[in-house]
Tab-separated table of C-alpha atoms and ligand atoms in Angstrom:
chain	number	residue	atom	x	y	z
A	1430	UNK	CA	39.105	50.918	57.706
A	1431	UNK	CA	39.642	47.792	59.435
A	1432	UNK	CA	36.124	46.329	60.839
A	1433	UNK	CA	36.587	43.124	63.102
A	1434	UNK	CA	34.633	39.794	62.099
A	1435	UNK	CA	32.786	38.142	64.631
A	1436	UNK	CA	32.148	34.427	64.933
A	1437	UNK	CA	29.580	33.784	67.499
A	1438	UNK	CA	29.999	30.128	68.220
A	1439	UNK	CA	26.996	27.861	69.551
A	1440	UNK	CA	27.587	24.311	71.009
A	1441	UNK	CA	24.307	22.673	70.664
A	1442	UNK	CA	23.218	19.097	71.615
A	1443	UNK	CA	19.853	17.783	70.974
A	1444	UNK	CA	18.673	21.284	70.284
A	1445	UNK	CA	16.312	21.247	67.072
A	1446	UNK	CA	13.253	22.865	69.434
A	1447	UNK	CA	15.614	25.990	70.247
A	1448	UNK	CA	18.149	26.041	67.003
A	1449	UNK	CA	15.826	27.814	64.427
A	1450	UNK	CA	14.614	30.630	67.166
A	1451	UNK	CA	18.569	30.566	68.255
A	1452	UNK	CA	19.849	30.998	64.671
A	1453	UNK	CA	17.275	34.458	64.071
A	1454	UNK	CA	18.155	36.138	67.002
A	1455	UNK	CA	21.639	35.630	66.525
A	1456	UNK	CA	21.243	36.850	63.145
A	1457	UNK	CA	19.243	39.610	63.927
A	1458	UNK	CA	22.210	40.656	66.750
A	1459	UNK	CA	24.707	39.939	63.687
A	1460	UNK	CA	23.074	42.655	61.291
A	1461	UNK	CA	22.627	45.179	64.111
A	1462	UNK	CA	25.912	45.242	64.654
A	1463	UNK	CA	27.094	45.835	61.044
A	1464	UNK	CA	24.345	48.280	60.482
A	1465	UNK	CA	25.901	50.066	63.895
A	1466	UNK	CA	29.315	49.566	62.395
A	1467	UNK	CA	30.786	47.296	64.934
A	1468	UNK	CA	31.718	44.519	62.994
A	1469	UNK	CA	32.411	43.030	59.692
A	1470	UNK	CA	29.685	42.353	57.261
A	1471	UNK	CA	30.672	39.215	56.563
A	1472	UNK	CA	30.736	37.955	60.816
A	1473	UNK	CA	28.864	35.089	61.368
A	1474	UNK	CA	27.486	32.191	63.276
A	1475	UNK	CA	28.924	28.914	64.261
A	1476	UNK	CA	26.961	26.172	65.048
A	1477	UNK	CA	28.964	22.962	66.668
A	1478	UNK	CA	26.685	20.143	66.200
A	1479	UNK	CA	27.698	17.860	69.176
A	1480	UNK	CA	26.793	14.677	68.381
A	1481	UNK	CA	23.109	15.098	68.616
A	1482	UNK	CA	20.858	12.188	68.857
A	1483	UNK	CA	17.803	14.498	66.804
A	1484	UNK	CA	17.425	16.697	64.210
A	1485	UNK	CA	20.066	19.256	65.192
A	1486	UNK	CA	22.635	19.053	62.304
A	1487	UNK	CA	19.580	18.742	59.441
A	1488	UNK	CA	18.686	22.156	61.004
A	1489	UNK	CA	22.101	23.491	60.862
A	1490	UNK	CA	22.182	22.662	57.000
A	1491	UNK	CA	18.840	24.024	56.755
A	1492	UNK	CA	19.842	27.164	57.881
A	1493	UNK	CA	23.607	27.352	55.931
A	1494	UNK	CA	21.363	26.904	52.898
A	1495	UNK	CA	18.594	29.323	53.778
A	1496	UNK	CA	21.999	32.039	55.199
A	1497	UNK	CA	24.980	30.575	53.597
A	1498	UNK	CA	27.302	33.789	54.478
A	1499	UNK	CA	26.170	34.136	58.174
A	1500	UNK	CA	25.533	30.589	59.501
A	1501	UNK	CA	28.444	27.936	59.751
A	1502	UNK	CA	27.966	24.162	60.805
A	1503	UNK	CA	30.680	22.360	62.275
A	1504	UNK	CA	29.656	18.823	62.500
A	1505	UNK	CA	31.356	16.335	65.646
A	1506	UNK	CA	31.730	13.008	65.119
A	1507	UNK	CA	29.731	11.991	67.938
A	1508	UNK	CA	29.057	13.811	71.314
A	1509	UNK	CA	32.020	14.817	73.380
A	1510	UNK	CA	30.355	17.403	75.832
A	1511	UNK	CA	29.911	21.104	75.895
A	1512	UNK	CA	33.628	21.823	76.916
A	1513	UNK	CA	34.765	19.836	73.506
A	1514	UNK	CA	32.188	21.102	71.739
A	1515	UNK	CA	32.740	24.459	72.384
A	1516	UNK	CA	36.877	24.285	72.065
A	1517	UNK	CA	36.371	22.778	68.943
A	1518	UNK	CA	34.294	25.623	67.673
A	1519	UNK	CA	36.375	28.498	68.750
A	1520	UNK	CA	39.431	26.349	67.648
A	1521	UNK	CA	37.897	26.002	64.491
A	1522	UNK	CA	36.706	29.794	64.328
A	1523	UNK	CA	39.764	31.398	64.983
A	1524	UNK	CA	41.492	31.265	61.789
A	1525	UNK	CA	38.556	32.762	60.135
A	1526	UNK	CA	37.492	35.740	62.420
A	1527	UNK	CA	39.121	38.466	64.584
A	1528	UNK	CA	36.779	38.094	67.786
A	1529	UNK	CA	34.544	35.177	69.185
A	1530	UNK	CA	31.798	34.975	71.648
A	1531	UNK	CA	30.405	31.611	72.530
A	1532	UNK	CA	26.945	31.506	73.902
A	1533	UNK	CA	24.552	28.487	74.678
A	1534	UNK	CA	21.765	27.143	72.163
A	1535	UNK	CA	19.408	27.838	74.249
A	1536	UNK	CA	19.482	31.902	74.297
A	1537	UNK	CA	19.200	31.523	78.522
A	1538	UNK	CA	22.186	33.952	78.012
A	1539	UNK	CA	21.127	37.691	77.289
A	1540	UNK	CA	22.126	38.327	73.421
A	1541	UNK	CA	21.845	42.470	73.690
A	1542	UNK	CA	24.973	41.837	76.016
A	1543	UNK	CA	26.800	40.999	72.928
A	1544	UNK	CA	27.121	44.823	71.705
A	1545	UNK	CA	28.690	45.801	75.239
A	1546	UNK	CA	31.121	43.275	75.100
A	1547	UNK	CA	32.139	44.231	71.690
A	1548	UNK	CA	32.451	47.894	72.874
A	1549	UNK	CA	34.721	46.513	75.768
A	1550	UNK	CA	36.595	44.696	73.037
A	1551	UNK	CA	37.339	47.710	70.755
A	1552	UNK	CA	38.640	49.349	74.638
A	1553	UNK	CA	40.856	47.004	74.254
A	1554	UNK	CA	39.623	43.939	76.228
A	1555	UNK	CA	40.536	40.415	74.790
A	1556	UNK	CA	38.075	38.428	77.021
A	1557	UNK	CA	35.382	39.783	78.360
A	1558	UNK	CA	33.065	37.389	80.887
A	1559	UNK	CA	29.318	37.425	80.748
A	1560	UNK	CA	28.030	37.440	84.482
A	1561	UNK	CA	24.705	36.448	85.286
A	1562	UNK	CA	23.142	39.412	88.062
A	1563	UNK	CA	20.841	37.588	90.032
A	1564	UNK	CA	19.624	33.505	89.731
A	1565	UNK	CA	15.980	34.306	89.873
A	1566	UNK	CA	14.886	31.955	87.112
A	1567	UNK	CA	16.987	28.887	88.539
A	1568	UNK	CA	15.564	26.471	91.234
A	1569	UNK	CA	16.393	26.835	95.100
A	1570	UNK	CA	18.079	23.632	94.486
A	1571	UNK	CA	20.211	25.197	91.492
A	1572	UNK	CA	20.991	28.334	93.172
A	1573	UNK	CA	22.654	26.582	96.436
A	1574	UNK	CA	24.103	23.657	94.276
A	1575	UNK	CA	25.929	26.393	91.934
A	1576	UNK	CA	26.983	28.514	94.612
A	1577	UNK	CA	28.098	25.932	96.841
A	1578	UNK	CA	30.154	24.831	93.564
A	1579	UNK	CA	31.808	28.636	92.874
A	1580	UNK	CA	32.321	28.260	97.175
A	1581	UNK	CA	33.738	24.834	96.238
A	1582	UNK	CA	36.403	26.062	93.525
A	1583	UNK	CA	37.406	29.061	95.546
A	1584	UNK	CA	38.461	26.903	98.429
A	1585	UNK	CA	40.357	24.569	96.573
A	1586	UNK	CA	42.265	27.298	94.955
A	1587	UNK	CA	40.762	27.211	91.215
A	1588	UNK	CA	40.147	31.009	90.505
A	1589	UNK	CA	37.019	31.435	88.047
A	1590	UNK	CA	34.693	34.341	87.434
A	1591	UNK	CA	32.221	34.475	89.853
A	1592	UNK	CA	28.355	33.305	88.465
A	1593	UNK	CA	29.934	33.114	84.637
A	1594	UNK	CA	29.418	30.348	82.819
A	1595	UNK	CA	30.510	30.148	79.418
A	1596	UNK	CA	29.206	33.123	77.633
A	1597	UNK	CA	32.271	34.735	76.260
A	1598	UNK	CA	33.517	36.919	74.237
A	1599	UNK	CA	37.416	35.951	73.107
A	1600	UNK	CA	39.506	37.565	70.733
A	1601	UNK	CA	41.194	35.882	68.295
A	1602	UNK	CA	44.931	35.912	70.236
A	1603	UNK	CA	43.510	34.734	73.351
A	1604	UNK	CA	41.622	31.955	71.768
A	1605	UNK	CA	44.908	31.346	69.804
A	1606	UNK	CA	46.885	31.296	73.169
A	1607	UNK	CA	44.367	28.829	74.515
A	1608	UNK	CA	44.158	26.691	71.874
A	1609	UNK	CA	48.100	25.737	73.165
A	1610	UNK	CA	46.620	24.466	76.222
A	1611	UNK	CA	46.449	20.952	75.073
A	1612	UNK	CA	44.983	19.088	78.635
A	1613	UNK	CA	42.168	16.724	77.707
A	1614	UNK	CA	40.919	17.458	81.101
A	1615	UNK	CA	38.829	20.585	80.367
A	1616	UNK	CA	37.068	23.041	82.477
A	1617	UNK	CA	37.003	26.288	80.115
A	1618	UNK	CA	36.129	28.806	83.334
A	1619	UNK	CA	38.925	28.010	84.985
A	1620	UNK	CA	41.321	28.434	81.883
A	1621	UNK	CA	40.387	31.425	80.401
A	1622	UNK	CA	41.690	33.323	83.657
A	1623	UNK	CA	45.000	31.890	82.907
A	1624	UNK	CA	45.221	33.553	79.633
A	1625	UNK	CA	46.019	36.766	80.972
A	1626	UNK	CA	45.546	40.061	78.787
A	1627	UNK	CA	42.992	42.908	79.814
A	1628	UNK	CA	39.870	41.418	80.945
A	1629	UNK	CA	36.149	43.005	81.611
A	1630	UNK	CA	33.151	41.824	83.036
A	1631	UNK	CA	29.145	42.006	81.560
A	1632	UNK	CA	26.204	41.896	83.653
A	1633	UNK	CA	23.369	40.324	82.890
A	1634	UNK	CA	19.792	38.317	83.983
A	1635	UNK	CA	20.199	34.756	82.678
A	1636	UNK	CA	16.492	33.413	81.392
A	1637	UNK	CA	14.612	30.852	81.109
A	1638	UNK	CA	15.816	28.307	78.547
A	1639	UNK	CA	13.668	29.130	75.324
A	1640	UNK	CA	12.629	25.588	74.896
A	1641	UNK	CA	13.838	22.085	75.641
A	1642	UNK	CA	15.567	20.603	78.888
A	1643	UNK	CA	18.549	21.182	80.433
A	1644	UNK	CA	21.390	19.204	79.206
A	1645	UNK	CA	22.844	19.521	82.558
A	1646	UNK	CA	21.052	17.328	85.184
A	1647	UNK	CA	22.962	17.386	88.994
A	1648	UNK	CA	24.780	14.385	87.328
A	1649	UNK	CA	26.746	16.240	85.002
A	1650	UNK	CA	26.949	19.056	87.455
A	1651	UNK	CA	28.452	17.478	90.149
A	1652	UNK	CA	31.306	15.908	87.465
A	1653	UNK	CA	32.251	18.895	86.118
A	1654	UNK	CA	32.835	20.224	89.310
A	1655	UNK	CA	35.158	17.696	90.540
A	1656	UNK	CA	36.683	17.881	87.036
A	1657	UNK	CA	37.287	21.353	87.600
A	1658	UNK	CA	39.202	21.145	90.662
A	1659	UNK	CA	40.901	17.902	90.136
A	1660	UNK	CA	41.933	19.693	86.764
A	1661	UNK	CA	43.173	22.728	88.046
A	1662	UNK	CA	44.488	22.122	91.679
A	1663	UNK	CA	46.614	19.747	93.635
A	1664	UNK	CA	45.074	20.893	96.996
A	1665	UNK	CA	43.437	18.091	97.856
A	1666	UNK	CA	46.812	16.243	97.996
A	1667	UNK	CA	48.608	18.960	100.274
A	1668	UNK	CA	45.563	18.367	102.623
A	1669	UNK	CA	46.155	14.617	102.842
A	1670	UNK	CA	49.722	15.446	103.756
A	1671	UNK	CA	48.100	18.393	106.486
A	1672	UNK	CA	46.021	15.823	107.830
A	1673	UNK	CA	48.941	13.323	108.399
A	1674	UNK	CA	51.189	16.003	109.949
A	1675	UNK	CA	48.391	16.939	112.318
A	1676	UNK	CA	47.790	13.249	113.488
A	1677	UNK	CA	51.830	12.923	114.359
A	1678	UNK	CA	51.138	15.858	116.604
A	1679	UNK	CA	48.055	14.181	118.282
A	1680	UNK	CA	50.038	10.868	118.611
A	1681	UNK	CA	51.913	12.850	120.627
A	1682	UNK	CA	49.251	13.771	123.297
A	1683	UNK	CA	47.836	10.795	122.785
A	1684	UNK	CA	51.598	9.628	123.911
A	1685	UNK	CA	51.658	12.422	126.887
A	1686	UNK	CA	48.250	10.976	127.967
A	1687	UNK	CA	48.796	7.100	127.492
A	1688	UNK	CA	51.746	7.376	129.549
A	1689	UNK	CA	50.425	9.299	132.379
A	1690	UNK	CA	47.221	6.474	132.360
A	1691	UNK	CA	50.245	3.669	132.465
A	1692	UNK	CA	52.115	5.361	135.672
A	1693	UNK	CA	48.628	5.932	137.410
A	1694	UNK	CA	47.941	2.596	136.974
A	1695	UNK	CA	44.289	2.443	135.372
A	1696	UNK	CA	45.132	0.349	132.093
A	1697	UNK	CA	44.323	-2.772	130.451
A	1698	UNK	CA	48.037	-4.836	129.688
A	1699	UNK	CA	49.209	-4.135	126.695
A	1700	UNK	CA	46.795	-0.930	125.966
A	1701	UNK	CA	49.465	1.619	126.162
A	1702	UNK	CA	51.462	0.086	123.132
A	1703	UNK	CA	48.684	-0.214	121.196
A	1704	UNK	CA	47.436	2.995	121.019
A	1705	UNK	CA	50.020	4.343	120.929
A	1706	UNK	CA	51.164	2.904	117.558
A	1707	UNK	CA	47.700	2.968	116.467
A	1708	UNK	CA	48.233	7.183	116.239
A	1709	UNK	CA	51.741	7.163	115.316
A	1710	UNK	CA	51.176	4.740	112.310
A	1711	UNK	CA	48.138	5.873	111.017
A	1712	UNK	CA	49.707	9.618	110.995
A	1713	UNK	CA	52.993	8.088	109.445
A	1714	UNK	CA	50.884	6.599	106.765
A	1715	UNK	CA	48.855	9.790	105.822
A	1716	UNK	CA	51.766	11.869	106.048
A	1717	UNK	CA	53.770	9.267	103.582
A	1718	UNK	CA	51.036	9.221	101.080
A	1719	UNK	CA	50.553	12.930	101.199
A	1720	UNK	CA	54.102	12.860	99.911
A	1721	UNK	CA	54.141	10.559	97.210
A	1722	UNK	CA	50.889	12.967	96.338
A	1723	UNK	CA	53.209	15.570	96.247
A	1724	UNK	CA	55.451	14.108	93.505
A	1725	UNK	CA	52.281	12.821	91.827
A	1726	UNK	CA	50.783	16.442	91.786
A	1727	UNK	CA	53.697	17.862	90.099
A	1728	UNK	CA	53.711	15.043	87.700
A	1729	UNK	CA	50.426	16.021	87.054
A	1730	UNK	CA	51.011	19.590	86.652
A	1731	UNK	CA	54.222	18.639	84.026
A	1732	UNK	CA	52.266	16.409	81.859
A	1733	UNK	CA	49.621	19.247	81.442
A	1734	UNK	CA	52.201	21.279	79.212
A	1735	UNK	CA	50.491	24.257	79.947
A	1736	UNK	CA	52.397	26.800	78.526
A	1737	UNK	CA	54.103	28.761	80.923
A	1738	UNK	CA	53.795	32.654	80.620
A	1739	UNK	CA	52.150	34.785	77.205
A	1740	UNK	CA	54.088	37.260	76.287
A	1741	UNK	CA	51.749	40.380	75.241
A	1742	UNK	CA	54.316	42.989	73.924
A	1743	UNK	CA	58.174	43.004	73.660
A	1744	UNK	CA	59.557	46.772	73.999
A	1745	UNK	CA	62.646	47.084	72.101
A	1746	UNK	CA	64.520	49.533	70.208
A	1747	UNK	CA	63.041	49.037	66.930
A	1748	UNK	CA	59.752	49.783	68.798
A	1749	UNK	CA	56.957	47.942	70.246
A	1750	UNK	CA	55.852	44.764	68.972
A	1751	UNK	CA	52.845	42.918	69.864
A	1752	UNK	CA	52.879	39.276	69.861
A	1753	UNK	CA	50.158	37.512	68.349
A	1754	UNK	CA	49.833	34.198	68.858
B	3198	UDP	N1	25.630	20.915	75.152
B	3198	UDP	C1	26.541	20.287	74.296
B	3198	UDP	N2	26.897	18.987	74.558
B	3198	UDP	C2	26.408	18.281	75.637
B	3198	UDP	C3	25.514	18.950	76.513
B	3198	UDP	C4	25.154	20.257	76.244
B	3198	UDP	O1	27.006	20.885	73.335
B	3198	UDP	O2	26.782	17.122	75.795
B	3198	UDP	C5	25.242	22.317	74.862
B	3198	UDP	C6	23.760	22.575	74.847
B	3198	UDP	O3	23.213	22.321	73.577
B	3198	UDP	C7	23.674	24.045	75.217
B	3198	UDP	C8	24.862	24.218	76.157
B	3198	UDP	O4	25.728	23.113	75.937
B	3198	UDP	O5	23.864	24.886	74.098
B	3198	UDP	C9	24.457	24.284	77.611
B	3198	UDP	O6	23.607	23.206	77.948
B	3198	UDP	P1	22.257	23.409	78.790
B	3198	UDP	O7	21.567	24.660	78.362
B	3198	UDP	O8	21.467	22.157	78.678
B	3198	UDP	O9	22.834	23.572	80.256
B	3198	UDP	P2	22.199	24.485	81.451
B	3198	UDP	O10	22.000	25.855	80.886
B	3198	UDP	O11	20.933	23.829	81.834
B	3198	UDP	O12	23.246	24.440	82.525
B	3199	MG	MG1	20.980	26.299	79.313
């Protein structure tokens, strides 16, 4: 019988405090599952070394030598961020597994989760989402700065899984079908939903990071939010161009109004003209921009190259075939 080999891939970035305790319990969720008969004997882990600055990647080695069949080092050339880091390890996984899940170095991320979502998988699911249940471990500050930023994304039209980060599991055609997404402009969670294919959920308490800081500071936060809508939606173009139209309506009140002050006689010389083009110029302006935006967010959306439908299974007379990759 077939079993499936998992790759569980790790992004890690100035992580040598949590790597060692990260590599065990990954390892010890690894043999569980073959002793369960879940997966292949020979699944294993992935570290990504991004570029760290410490003793990360002499770590990783340390533990390839120590585990040779179950932990893998992929080594950046310098650090690219936790989106790059992460595509390039399930990019680089693919070709040797049938199933991924990425999870964070830091094991804030619940690894008994992992089991479910390889149940979900063998139902048939080719990405299932880890969801955090409740934020009781993060700051005030986080909590309202995260939600405000799922709030955020909503409104500007970028669908994402709500409170999931980027604890996935991915099987090997959808990671195969996102690898043709070739934007430079990354933001994973809003991706993934793209994809397409039967999709499940996890729930889970996120933790307290097992050692280290947060590689994350509001900085980084606050970026990858406006990367993630500027990456994924032209909305904020279409309201320039809403905002223009309204202000041509309001020059016309403004119009109604400056004319009735004129014929009653209570104006300065000269007022009437110039406030009147004031409104009728400044709308013409926002409306004209909001349509060179237009062009420029369909430019924007061409130059992506995102590929434009997936096909999952062609039904023809010679029977059903599935499409992989
Ligand atoms: N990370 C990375 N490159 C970076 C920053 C972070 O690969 O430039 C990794 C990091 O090692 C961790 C994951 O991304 O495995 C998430 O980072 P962190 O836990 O610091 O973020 P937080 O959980 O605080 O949001
Ligand atoms: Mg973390």
């Amino acid at each position: 019988m077939h079993m499936d080999k998992l790759a569980i891939v790790v992004p890690c970035y100035n992580e040598e405090e949590v790597l060692k305790i990260a590599s065990e319990a990954l390892r010890g969720v690894l043999k569980d599952l073959v002793e369960k008969g879940k997966i292949a004997a020979d699944s294993f882990i992935l570290f990504v070394n991004d570029g760290s600055k410490d003793r990360t990647w002499e770590l990783i080695e340390e533990e390839h030598a120590a585990h040779p069949a179950s932990v893998y080092g992929v080594k950046l050339a310098g650090n690219v961020g936790h989106q790059f880091a992460l595509t390039a390890g399930l990019i680089t996984a693919k070709d040797m597994c049938d199933v991924t899940v990425s999870i964070d170095a830091d094991l804030q991320d619940d690894v008994d989760v992992i089991e479910e979502m390889i149940d979900k998988f063998h139902g048939g699911c080719d990405i299932v989402y880890g969801v955090r249940k409740a934020r009781k471990t993060d700051t005030f500050f986080k909590r309202v700065t995260a939600q405000g930023f799922y709030k955020l994304m909503g409104a500007m039209g970028v669908k994402t899984v709500y409170n999931h980060a980027d604890f996935r599991l991915m099987s090997q055609r959808a990671v195969e079908e996102f690898s043709k997404y070739k934007e430079t402009n990354l933001f994973l969670r809003g991706m993934m939903p793209l994809i397409g294919y039967q999709t499940d959920s996890v729930y889970y308490d996120r933790k307290e990071r097992v050692a280290g800081e947060s590689k994350y500071p509001l900085k980084k936060m606050l970026a990858l939010a406006f990367n993630g809508i500027s990456s994924f939606s032209v909305k904020p173009i279409s309201l320039i161009l809403g905002v223009g139209l309204f202000i041509l309506f309001v020059s016309a009140l403004a119009l109604v109004y400056a004319l009735i002050s004129y014929f009653t006689g209570h104006v300065v010389q000269g007022w009437t003209s110039l406030i009147l083009s004031i409104w009728f110029l400044g709308g013409l302006q926002l409306l004209a921009i909001g349509l060179v935006g237009q062009y420029i967010g369909k430019i924007y959306i061409e130059v992506k190259g995102r590929p434009r439908y997936n096909i999952e299974k062609v039904l023809t007379d010679h029977g059903v075939e599935e499409e992989r990759g």
